[in-house]
Coordinates of C-alpha atoms in Angstrom, one line a residue:
Chain W
X723 CA 11.8 -9.0 84.3
X724 CA 7.8 -9.0 82.3
X725 CA 8.9 -4.9 82.2
X726 CA 11.7 -6.3 79.6
X727 CA 9.7 -7.7 78.4
X728 CA 7.0 -5.1 77.4
X729 CA 9.9 -3.0 76.5
X730 CA 11.5 -5.9 74.1
X731 CA 8.0 -6.3 72.4
X732 CA 7.4 -2.5 72.1
X733 CA 10.9 -2.4 70.4
X734 CA 10.6 -4.9 68.0
X735 CA 6.7 -3.9 67.2
X736 CA 8.3 -0.3 66.3
X737 CA 11.0 -1.2 63.9
X738 CA 8.8 -4.4 62.6
X739 CA 5.8 -1.7 61.9
X740 CA 8.0 0.7 60.1
X741 CA 9.5 -2.1 58.1
X742 CA 6.1 -2.8 56.5
X743 CA 5.8 0.7 56.2
X744 CA 8.9 1.1 53.7
X745 CA 8.3 -2.3 51.9
X746 CA 4.5 -1.9 51.8
X747 CA 4.9 0.8 48.7
X748 CA 7.3 -1.2 47.1
X749 CA 5.5 -4.4 47.5
X750 CA 3.0 -2.5 45.8
X751 CA 4.5 -1.6 42.7
X752 CA 5.8 -5.1 41.8
X753 CA 2.8 -6.9 42.1
X754 CA 0.9 -3.8 40.4
X755 CA 3.0 -4.6 37.4
X756 CA 1.6 -8.1 37.4
X757 CA -1.6 -7.2 37.5
X758 CA -4.5 -6.9 35.0
X759 CA -6.4 -3.5 34.4
X760 CA -9.3 -4.8 36.4
X761 CA -7.5 -6.7 38.9
X762 CA -5.8 -2.7 39.9
X763 CA -9.0 -0.7 39.9
X764 CA -11.3 -3.4 41.6
X765 CA -9.0 -5.5 44.1
X766 CA -6.1 -3.1 45.0
X767 CA -4.9 -5.1 48.3
X768 CA -5.0 -8.4 46.6
X769 CA -2.4 -10.1 44.7
X770 CA -2.4 -10.7 41.1
X771 CA -3.9 -14.6 40.0
X772 CA -1.5 -14.8 37.4
X773 CA 2.5 -12.8 36.4
X774 CA 2.0 -11.1 33.0
X775 CA 4.4 -9.0 31.4
X776 CA 2.7 -6.9 28.9
X777 CA 3.4 -4.5 31.0
X778 CA 6.9 -4.9 31.1
X779 CA 6.6 -4.3 26.9
X780 CA 4.7 -1.1 27.2
X781 CA 7.2 0.2 30.3
X782 CA 9.5 -0.2 27.4
X783 CA 8.3 1.1 24.9
X784 CA 8.7 4.5 25.9
X785 CA 12.2 4.1 26.0
X786 CA 13.6 3.1 29.0
X787 CA 16.8 1.3 26.8
X788 CA 17.7 4.6 25.9
X789 CA 17.2 6.5 29.3
X790 CA 19.2 4.3 31.1
X791 CA 22.1 4.0 28.5
X792 CA 22.1 7.7 29.5
X793 CA 21.8 7.2 33.0
X794 CA 25.1 4.8 33.0
X795 CA 27.1 7.2 30.7
X796 CA 26.3 10.2 33.1
X797 CA 27.2 8.5 36.1
X798 CA 30.3 7.3 34.8
X799 CA 32.0 9.9 33.9
X800 CA 30.3 12.1 36.2
X801 CA 31.6 9.7 39.4
X802 CA 35.1 9.2 37.8
X803 CA 35.8 12.9 37.5
X804 CA 34.2 13.9 40.8
X805 CA 36.3 11.0 42.6
X806 CA 39.7 12.1 40.8
X807 CA 39.5 15.9 41.4
X808 CA 37.9 15.6 44.5
X809 CA 40.5 13.2 45.6
X810 CA 43.7 15.3 44.5
X811 CA 42.2 18.6 45.4
X812 CA 41.6 16.7 49.3
X813 CA 45.2 15.7 49.4
X814 CA 47.0 19.1 49.0
X815 CA 44.4 20.6 51.5
X816 CA 45.4 17.7 54.1
X817 CA 49.0 17.9 53.4
X818 CA 50.7 20.9 52.4
X819 CA 50.8 24.3 54.0
X820 CA 49.5 26.6 51.5
X821 CA 48.5 29.9 52.4
X822 CA 45.1 29.9 50.8
X823 CA 44.4 26.7 52.1
X824 CA 41.5 27.6 54.1
X825 CA 40.8 30.1 51.5
X826 CA 40.3 27.1 49.9
X827 CA 38.1 25.2 52.0
X828 CA 36.2 27.6 52.9
X829 CA 35.0 28.0 49.1
X830 CA 34.4 23.9 49.1
X831 CA 32.4 24.2 52.4
X832 CA 29.9 27.5 49.7
X833 CA 30.1 25.1 47.3
X834 CA 28.5 22.1 49.7
X835 CA 25.9 24.7 51.2
X836 CA 24.8 26.0 47.3
X837 CA 22.3 24.1 46.1
X838 CA 21.3 23.7 42.1
X839 CA 18.4 25.1 41.6
X840 CA 19.7 29.1 43.5
X841 CA 22.6 29.0 40.9
X842 CA 19.1 27.7 37.8
X843 CA 18.7 30.5 35.6
X844 CA 22.6 31.1 35.3
X845 CA 23.4 27.5 35.4
X846 CA 21.1 27.2 31.9
X847 CA 22.3 30.4 30.2
X848 CA 25.8 29.2 30.1
X849 CA 25.3 25.4 28.8
X850 CA 22.6 27.0 26.4
X851 CA 25.2 29.6 24.9
X852 CA 27.8 27.0 24.7
X853 CA 25.2 25.3 22.2
X854 CA 25.6 21.6 25.0
X855 CA 21.6 21.9 25.9
X856 CA 20.8 18.1 24.8
X857 CA 23.8 16.6 25.5
X858 CA 25.4 14.3 28.3
X859 CA 27.9 16.2 28.2
X860 CA 26.3 19.7 28.9
X861 CA 24.8 17.6 32.3
X862 CA 28.4 15.6 33.1
X863 CA 29.8 18.4 34.0
X864 CA 27.7 20.8 36.2
X865 CA 26.7 17.6 37.6
X866 CA 31.0 16.9 38.4
X867 CA 31.1 20.6 40.1
X868 CA 28.4 19.4 42.1
X869 CA 29.6 16.8 43.5
X870 CA 33.2 18.0 44.8
X871 CA 32.6 20.0 47.8
X872 CA 31.1 16.7 48.9
X873 CA 33.3 14.5 48.0
X874 CA 36.6 16.9 49.2
X875 CA 35.4 17.4 52.5
X876 CA 35.3 13.5 52.7
X877 CA 38.1 12.2 51.4
X878 CA 39.9 15.6 53.8
X879 CA 39.1 13.5 56.5
X880 CA 40.1 10.7 55.3
X881 CA 43.4 11.9 54.5
X882 CA 43.9 13.9 58.3
X883 CA 44.1 10.2 59.6
X884 CA 46.5 8.6 57.2
X885 CA 49.9 7.7 58.8
X886 CA 52.1 10.3 57.6
X887 CA 55.5 8.0 57.5
X888 CA 55.6 6.5 54.7
X889 CA 54.9 9.6 52.6
X890 CA 57.7 11.0 54.7
X891 CA 60.2 7.6 53.2
X892 CA 58.9 8.6 49.8
X893 CA 60.1 12.2 49.8
X894 CA 63.6 11.6 51.3
X895 CA 63.7 9.2 48.3
X896 CA 63.0 12.7 45.9
X897 CA 59.8 11.6 45.3
X898 CA 57.3 15.0 44.2
X899 CA 53.8 15.4 46.1
X900 CA 52.7 14.0 43.1
X901 CA 54.2 10.7 42.1
X902 CA 53.3 10.1 46.3
X903 CA 49.9 11.0 45.1
X904 CA 49.6 8.3 42.4
X905 CA 52.0 6.0 43.6
X906 CA 51.5 5.5 47.5
X907 CA 48.2 7.4 48.1
X908 CA 45.9 5.8 45.7
X909 CA 46.6 2.4 45.7
X910 CA 46.0 2.8 50.0
X911 CA 43.0 4.5 49.8
X912 CA 40.4 1.8 48.6
X913 CA 37.7 2.5 50.9
X914 CA 37.3 5.8 50.8
X915 CA 37.2 5.7 47.0
X916 CA 34.4 3.2 47.7
X917 CA 32.3 5.0 49.5
X918 CA 32.6 8.4 47.7
X919 CA 32.3 6.3 44.4
X920 CA 29.2 4.9 45.8
X921 CA 27.4 8.1 47.2
X922 CA 28.2 10.1 44.4
X923 CA 26.6 7.4 41.7
X924 CA 23.7 7.3 43.2
X925 CA 23.1 10.7 43.7
X926 CA 23.8 11.7 39.9
X927 CA 21.9 8.7 38.9
X928 CA 18.6 10.1 41.0
X929 CA 19.4 13.4 40.2
X930 CA 16.5 15.3 39.1
X931 CA 16.6 19.4 38.7
X932 CA 19.6 19.9 36.1
X933 CA 18.8 17.0 33.7
X934 CA 15.3 18.5 33.8
X935 CA 16.1 21.5 32.6
X936 CA 18.8 20.3 30.1
X937 CA 18.0 17.6 28.2
X938 CA 14.2 17.9 26.3
X939 CA 15.3 15.7 23.6
X940 CA 14.3 11.9 24.6
X941 CA 17.2 11.2 23.1
X942 CA 19.2 12.1 25.7
X943 CA 17.4 11.9 28.3
X944 CA 18.2 10.4 31.7
X945 CA 16.4 8.4 33.7
X946 CA 14.3 10.4 36.6
X947 CA 13.4 12.5 33.7
X948 CA 12.6 9.4 31.6
X949 CA 10.3 7.7 34.1
X950 CA 7.9 11.0 34.0
X951 CA 7.2 10.1 30.8
X952 CA 6.2 6.7 31.2
X953 CA 3.3 9.2 33.0
X954 CA 2.6 10.9 30.1
X955 CA 2.2 8.0 28.1
X956 CA 0.4 6.1 29.8
X957 CA -1.7 8.4 31.8
X958 CA -3.7 5.2 33.9
X959 CA -1.9 2.4 32.9
X960 CA -0.4 2.3 36.7
X961 CA 0.7 -1.1 34.9
X962 CA 2.8 -0.2 32.9
X963 CA 3.7 2.6 35.3
X964 CA 4.8 0.6 37.9
X965 CA 6.6 -1.3 35.2
X966 CA 8.6 1.1 34.4
X967 CA 9.5 1.6 38.1
X968 CA 10.3 -1.9 38.5
X969 CA 12.6 -1.6 35.5
X970 CA 14.6 1.0 37.2
X971 CA 14.1 0.4 40.8
X972 CA 14.9 -3.2 41.1
X973 CA 19.6 -2.9 39.7
X974 CA 20.3 0.0 42.1
X975 CA 18.2 -1.9 45.2
X976 CA 20.6 -5.2 44.2
X977 CA 23.5 -2.9 43.6
X978 CA 22.6 -1.2 46.7
X979 CA 22.5 -4.5 48.8
X980 CA 25.5 -5.8 47.3
X981 CA 27.7 -2.3 48.8
X982 CA 25.9 -1.3 51.0
X983 CA 28.3 -1.2 53.9
X984 CA 31.1 1.3 52.0
X985 CA 27.5 3.0 51.4
X986 CA 26.2 3.3 54.8
X987 CA 29.8 3.9 55.9
X988 CA 30.0 7.2 53.7
X989 CA 26.4 8.4 54.8
X990 CA 27.7 7.7 59.1
X991 CA 30.6 9.7 58.3
X992 CA 28.8 12.7 57.6
X993 CA 28.1 13.2 61.1
X994 CA 31.9 13.1 62.3
Chain F
X270 CA 77.2 25.7 51.1
X271 CA 74.8 27.5 53.6
X272 CA 73.7 29.3 50.2
X273 CA 73.3 25.9 48.0
X274 CA 71.6 24.5 51.0
X275 CA 68.7 27.3 50.4
X276 CA 68.1 26.5 47.6
X277 CA 67.8 23.1 47.2
X278 CA 65.4 24.1 49.5
X279 CA 63.8 26.7 47.4
X280 CA 63.9 24.3 44.1
X281 CA 61.9 21.3 46.2
X282 CA 59.5 23.7 47.5
X283 CA 58.9 25.6 44.3
X284 CA 58.5 21.8 43.1
X285 CA 55.9 20.6 45.4
X286 CA 53.6 24.2 44.8
X287 CA 53.6 23.0 41.1
X288 CA 52.6 19.4 42.0
X289 CA 50.1 20.7 44.4
X290 CA 48.5 23.3 42.0
X291 CA 48.5 20.9 39.4
X292 CA 46.2 18.4 42.0
X293 CA 44.5 21.8 43.5
X294 CA 43.4 23.5 40.4
X295 CA 40.8 21.2 38.7
X296 CA 38.7 20.9 41.6
X297 CA 38.7 24.8 41.6
X298 CA 37.9 25.3 38.1
X299 CA 34.9 23.2 38.0
X300 CA 33.7 25.2 41.3
X301 CA 34.0 27.8 39.4
X302 CA 32.9 27.8 36.5
X303 CA 29.5 25.7 37.4
X304 CA 28.8 26.8 40.9
X305 CA 30.6 30.1 42.0
X306 CA 29.9 31.8 39.0
X307 CA 26.1 31.2 38.6
X308 CA 25.8 32.1 41.7
X309 CA 27.1 35.5 40.9
X310 CA 25.5 35.5 37.8
X311 CA 21.6 35.0 39.8
X312 CA 22.8 37.8 42.1
X313 CA 23.3 40.3 39.1
X314 CA 20.5 39.0 36.9
X315 CA 18.4 39.9 40.1
X316 CA 18.2 43.4 39.6
X317 CA 17.5 42.9 35.7
X318 CA 14.4 42.4 33.7
X319 CA 14.5 40.0 31.3
X320 CA 13.0 36.6 29.6
X321 CA 14.3 33.6 28.2
X322 CA 13.5 34.6 24.5
X323 CA 15.2 38.0 25.2
X324 CA 18.1 37.1 26.7
X325 CA 19.9 40.5 25.0
X326 CA 17.6 42.9 26.7
X327 CA 18.2 43.1 29.7
X328 CA 16.7 45.7 31.9
X329 CA 17.4 47.3 35.2
X330 CA 15.3 47.8 37.8
X331 CA 17.0 47.8 40.8
X332 CA 15.2 46.1 43.9
X333 CA 12.0 45.7 42.0
X334 CA 12.3 42.1 41.8
X335 CA 12.9 42.1 45.4
X336 CA 9.9 44.3 46.0
X337 CA 7.7 42.5 43.5
X338 CA 9.0 39.1 45.8
X339 CA 7.5 40.8 49.1
X340 CA 4.1 41.5 47.7
X341 CA 3.8 38.1 45.6
X342 CA 1.8 36.4 48.1
X343 CA 2.4 32.9 46.3
X344 CA 6.2 33.8 47.3
X345 CA 5.2 33.6 51.1
X346 CA 3.2 30.7 50.3
X347 CA 6.3 28.6 48.6
X348 CA 8.9 30.1 51.9
X349 CA 5.8 28.9 54.6
X350 CA 5.4 25.2 53.3
X351 CA 9.1 25.5 52.7
X352 CA 9.2 26.3 56.7
X353 CA 6.8 23.3 57.3
X354 CA 8.6 21.1 56.0
X355 CA 11.8 21.9 58.0
X356 CA 9.9 21.6 60.7
X357 CA 7.9 18.5 60.2
X358 CA 11.0 16.8 58.6
X359 CA 12.8 17.6 61.9
X360 CA 10.3 15.9 64.0
X361 CA 10.2 12.9 61.5
X362 CA 13.0 12.2 60.2
X363 CA 15.3 13.0 63.3
X364 CA 12.9 12.0 65.5
X365 CA 11.7 8.8 64.1
X366 CA 15.0 8.1 62.6
X367 CA 16.9 8.5 66.7
X368 CA 14.5 6.4 68.1
X369 CA 15.0 3.3 65.2
X370 CA 18.9 3.8 65.7
X371 CA 18.4 3.5 69.5
X372 CA 16.5 0.9 69.0
X373 CA 18.9 -0.8 66.5
X374 CA 21.9 0.3 69.1
X375 CA 21.0 -1.6 72.4
X376 CA 17.1 -2.3 72.3
X377 CA 16.7 -5.7 70.1
X378 CA 19.1 -8.6 69.9
X379 CA 18.1 -10.0 66.7
X380 CA 17.7 -9.0 63.0
X381 CA 19.7 -5.6 63.4
X382 CA 21.8 -5.7 59.8
X383 CA 18.4 -6.7 58.1
X384 CA 16.1 -3.9 59.9
X385 CA 18.8 -1.1 59.1
X386 CA 19.3 -2.5 55.8
X387 CA 15.5 -2.5 54.7
X388 CA 15.3 1.0 56.8
X389 CA 17.6 2.7 54.3
X390 CA 16.4 1.1 51.4
X391 CA 14.0 3.4 49.6
X392 CA 17.4 6.3 50.0
X393 CA 18.8 5.1 46.9
X394 CA 16.0 5.1 44.7
X395 CA 15.6 8.5 43.0
X396 CA 12.6 11.1 44.2
X397 CA 11.0 10.6 41.1
X398 CA 10.4 7.4 41.4
X399 CA 9.3 7.2 45.0
X400 CA 6.7 9.8 44.2
X401 CA 5.3 8.2 41.2
X402 CA 5.5 5.0 43.9
X403 CA 3.4 6.9 46.3
X404 CA 1.5 8.8 43.5
X405 CA -0.7 5.1 42.7
X406 CA -0.8 4.4 46.8
X407 CA -2.8 8.0 46.8
X408 CA -4.8 7.0 44.4
X409 CA -8.2 8.3 44.7
X410 CA -9.4 5.3 41.9
X411 CA -6.9 2.3 42.5
X412 CA -4.8 3.3 45.5
X413 CA -4.3 1.0 48.7
X414 CA -4.9 3.9 51.7
X415 CA -8.5 4.8 49.5
X416 CA -8.6 0.9 49.9
X417 CA -7.5 0.5 53.5
X418 CA -9.9 3.4 54.8
X419 CA -12.7 2.4 53.0
X420 CA -12.0 -1.2 54.4
X421 CA -11.9 -0.2 58.2
X422 CA -15.2 2.3 57.4
X423 CA -12.6 5.6 57.6
X424 CA -14.7 8.1 55.3
X425 CA -12.1 9.5 52.6
X426 CA -11.1 13.5 51.9
X427 CA -13.2 14.6 48.8
X428 CA -11.3 16.1 46.6
X429 CA -8.6 13.0 47.4
X430 CA -5.2 12.3 49.1
X431 CA -3.9 15.2 46.6
X432 CA -6.2 17.7 46.2
X433 CA -6.5 19.4 48.9
X434 CA -3.7 21.4 49.9
X435 CA -4.5 21.2 53.8
X436 CA -4.2 17.3 53.3
X437 CA -1.5 17.2 50.8
X438 CA 1.1 19.0 52.4
X439 CA 1.3 15.9 54.7
X440 CA 1.5 13.4 52.3
X441 CA 4.3 15.0 50.7
X442 CA 5.5 15.0 54.5
X443 CA 5.0 10.9 54.1
X444 CA 6.4 10.2 51.6
X445 CA 9.4 12.3 52.3
X446 CA 9.9 11.1 55.6
X447 CA 9.6 7.5 54.4
X448 CA 12.6 8.4 52.1
X449 CA 14.7 10.3 54.2
X450 CA 14.4 8.6 57.9
X451 CA 16.6 5.6 56.9
X452 CA 19.2 7.7 56.9
X453 CA 18.7 9.6 59.3
X454 CA 18.6 6.3 61.6
X455 CA 21.9 5.4 59.8
X456 CA 24.1 8.8 60.5
X457 CA 22.2 9.0 64.3
X458 CA 23.5 5.0 64.1
X459 CA 26.7 5.9 63.9
X460 CA 26.9 8.7 67.0
X461 CA 25.3 6.0 69.2
X462 CA 28.5 3.7 68.1
X463 CA 30.7 5.9 69.6
X464 CA 29.5 6.0 72.9
X465 CA 31.6 3.2 75.1
X466 CA 30.1 0.1 76.9
X467 CA 32.1 1.8 80.4
X468 CA 28.8 5.2 80.1
X469 CA 26.4 2.7 79.9
X470 CA 27.8 0.5 83.1
X471 CA 28.2 3.8 84.8
X472 CA 24.4 4.7 84.1
X473 CA 23.6 1.6 85.2
X474 CA 25.2 1.8 88.8
X475 CA 23.4 4.7 89.0
X476 CA 20.4 3.4 88.7
X477 CA 19.5 4.7 85.1
X478 CA 18.6 2.0 83.1
X479 CA 16.4 1.9 79.8
X480 CA 15.0 4.8 78.5
X481 CA 15.7 7.5 81.3
X482 CA 19.2 6.2 80.6
X483 CA 19.0 7.1 76.9
X484 CA 17.4 10.4 77.4
X485 CA 19.9 11.6 80.1
X486 CA 23.0 10.0 79.2
X487 CA 22.9 9.1 75.8
X488 CA 21.2 11.9 74.2
X489 CA 23.4 15.0 75.4
X490 CA 26.5 12.7 74.5
X491 CA 25.4 12.2 70.5
X492 CA 24.1 16.2 70.7
X493 CA 26.6 17.0 67.9
X494 CA 25.8 13.9 65.6
X495 CA 21.9 15.5 66.5
X496 CA 22.8 19.1 65.3
X497 CA 24.5 17.6 62.1
X498 CA 21.2 15.4 61.6
X499 CA 18.6 18.5 61.6
X500 CA 21.3 20.9 59.2
X501 CA 21.1 18.0 57.0
X502 CA 17.3 17.6 57.4
X503 CA 16.7 21.3 57.3
X504 CA 18.7 21.7 53.9
X505 CA 17.2 19.0 52.4
X506 CA 13.6 20.6 53.1
X507 CA 15.2 23.5 51.3
X508 CA 15.6 21.3 48.2
X509 CA 12.7 19.6 48.0
X510 CA 11.5 19.2 44.3
X511 CA 10.6 16.3 42.7
X512 CA 7.9 15.5 44.9
X513 CA 5.3 18.0 45.1
X514 CA 6.6 18.6 40.5
X515 CA 5.1 15.3 40.9
X516 CA 2.1 15.6 42.7
X517 CA 1.0 18.6 42.5
X518 CA 2.7 20.7 40.5
X519 CA 2.8 23.6 42.9
X520 CA -1.2 23.4 42.7
X521 CA -4.3 23.5 43.8
X522 CA -3.8 27.6 42.7
X523 CA -0.4 27.5 44.3
X524 CA -0.5 26.3 47.4
X525 CA 1.7 23.5 47.5
X526 CA 4.6 25.4 45.9
X527 CA 8.1 25.6 47.6
X528 CA 11.1 27.6 46.8
X529 CA 12.1 25.3 43.9
X530 CA 9.4 24.7 42.6
X531 CA 8.3 28.4 42.5
X532 CA 11.8 29.3 41.0
X533 CA 11.3 27.0 38.5
X534 CA 8.0 28.1 37.6
X535 CA 9.0 31.7 37.1
X536 CA 11.9 30.6 35.3
X537 CA 10.7 28.3 32.7
X538 CA 7.1 28.6 32.2
X539 CA 6.6 31.9 32.9
X540 CA 10.1 33.2 31.8
X541 CA 10.8 36.1 33.9
X542 CA 13.8 35.3 34.6
X543 CA 15.0 38.5 36.3
X544 CA 11.9 37.9 39.4
X545 CA 13.3 33.8 39.6
X546 CA 17.2 35.0 39.8
X547 CA 16.1 37.0 42.9
X548 CA 13.5 34.4 44.7
X549 CA 17.2 32.1 43.7
X550 CA 19.0 34.7 46.0
X551 CA 17.1 34.2 48.6
X552 CA 17.2 30.9 48.6
X553 CA 20.9 31.4 48.4
X554 CA 21.3 33.2 51.4
X555 CA 19.4 30.5 53.7
X556 CA 21.3 27.6 51.9
X557 CA 24.7 29.8 53.3
X558 CA 23.4 30.4 56.4
X559 CA 21.8 26.7 57.2
X560 CA 25.9 25.6 55.1
X561 CA 27.7 28.1 57.4
X562 CA 25.5 26.6 61.0
X563 CA 26.8 23.3 59.9
X564 CA 30.3 24.1 59.3
X565 CA 30.6 26.1 63.0
X566 CA 28.6 22.4 64.5
X567 CA 31.3 20.2 62.5
X568 CA 34.7 22.5 64.1
X569 CA 32.8 21.6 67.2
X570 CA 32.4 18.3 67.1

């Protein structure tokens, strides 16, 4: 019996310690936001004596509002395109006996493996030649492309398990595949659409490398690139930097807490 | 009659093909324009020497850029750092993630959802924000890491936590583990939950319980999930960029470069586009090899 108790204490102790390791930096971020400069230097481990908001004003002065708006626009359009285009392609791959299907699926998997860093120079040259540097459209298009392979794989697994009887009935009634997809499949795919959309939203909201090379003007920067400006502007004013991070991070955390079920499901599906 | 029938079939088949093509083509167009053509462009460009400003001034150099890479000590440093990050990430993220998943699966009764949610949280924060948060923790003047070390009487590194490459690479690992271990935990937890209760009951009759049962029975059963977890971690370790970009910019004197940051440096700071392409091709080959391994292992699963 006592052996079980010791095992139990070790188990709870381990997850508790790990949770503290995870929560501590977030706590430091929020507390530093409210501390005075003096407190930040003299009492790194202390709690702020008052809850001032001057740090927030400094952080917002670098343009966080507009960075956030840009991130919102980029995420919204890219995620919409990714989910629509991937769903359509995955449906064809899972339902229609095309000779090229196997080849297309291999291409998709290859696309999943290729990281943006491996195609950085030609991609930059292409977007530059199209005169799309420093435009949200110019970053939405490649981000959409890089989001498609993973989402196709996610939808493909879902459609394979999807009962075929309804579609067969619809085919007998004379519906084309196009009609079946939009009228029958899409309305019944809520959970997988939610999983895909949430996963891609988080990925695109946080994407750094492509945005870094393509968006150099402040008017078009997305949040991850804009956050670097905090450090440039308020070099050692940690209160302002942490205030900016708090503004950027807390909304994402709230969205995550609301939708975490779908998010965890889409990631867990990767292992299957 | 017979002939007529065949015609109808043909018609509906071609109709299907038209619909299918309409549904499939957008995905192919996007991936071709923004992934495959640039990938080919990377390979072609790696045989030339050119810079960003003289885009039309391409000079054929054959395998010159690759020869340059083999003689470039910083390329080898970057590659070595990627491999250190791969191995350390597997131990820290998959290893600790497995332990956490096992505890959440059967080790504890209360608070599973709360612990899972907390530990997974950093995954949704952008790596730039994560790096900036940890920057204040590692800061020699105001950081809590120094404060904690001093309060228990330990000495702190003289060049700061990020100034000495032998230490900073580990600080990068701790930050990466902070962000990604929860992801591995969730992935492995999903695998564990697929193991049926009967297996554990049978194991108990045979006298295997607790850690023993986990090691000899559960782990082999989730072998495929573990392989996927290791592959995802390995792929992620080759994509590492933000932590290094924010923490050290690859310095001091290129000691903390990885392939991603070194490609960026060559392309956009030094404007050696051809050489950056050659480095990208090396990354491309590694990435495709890992992708192929992943495809093979997921087919087995």
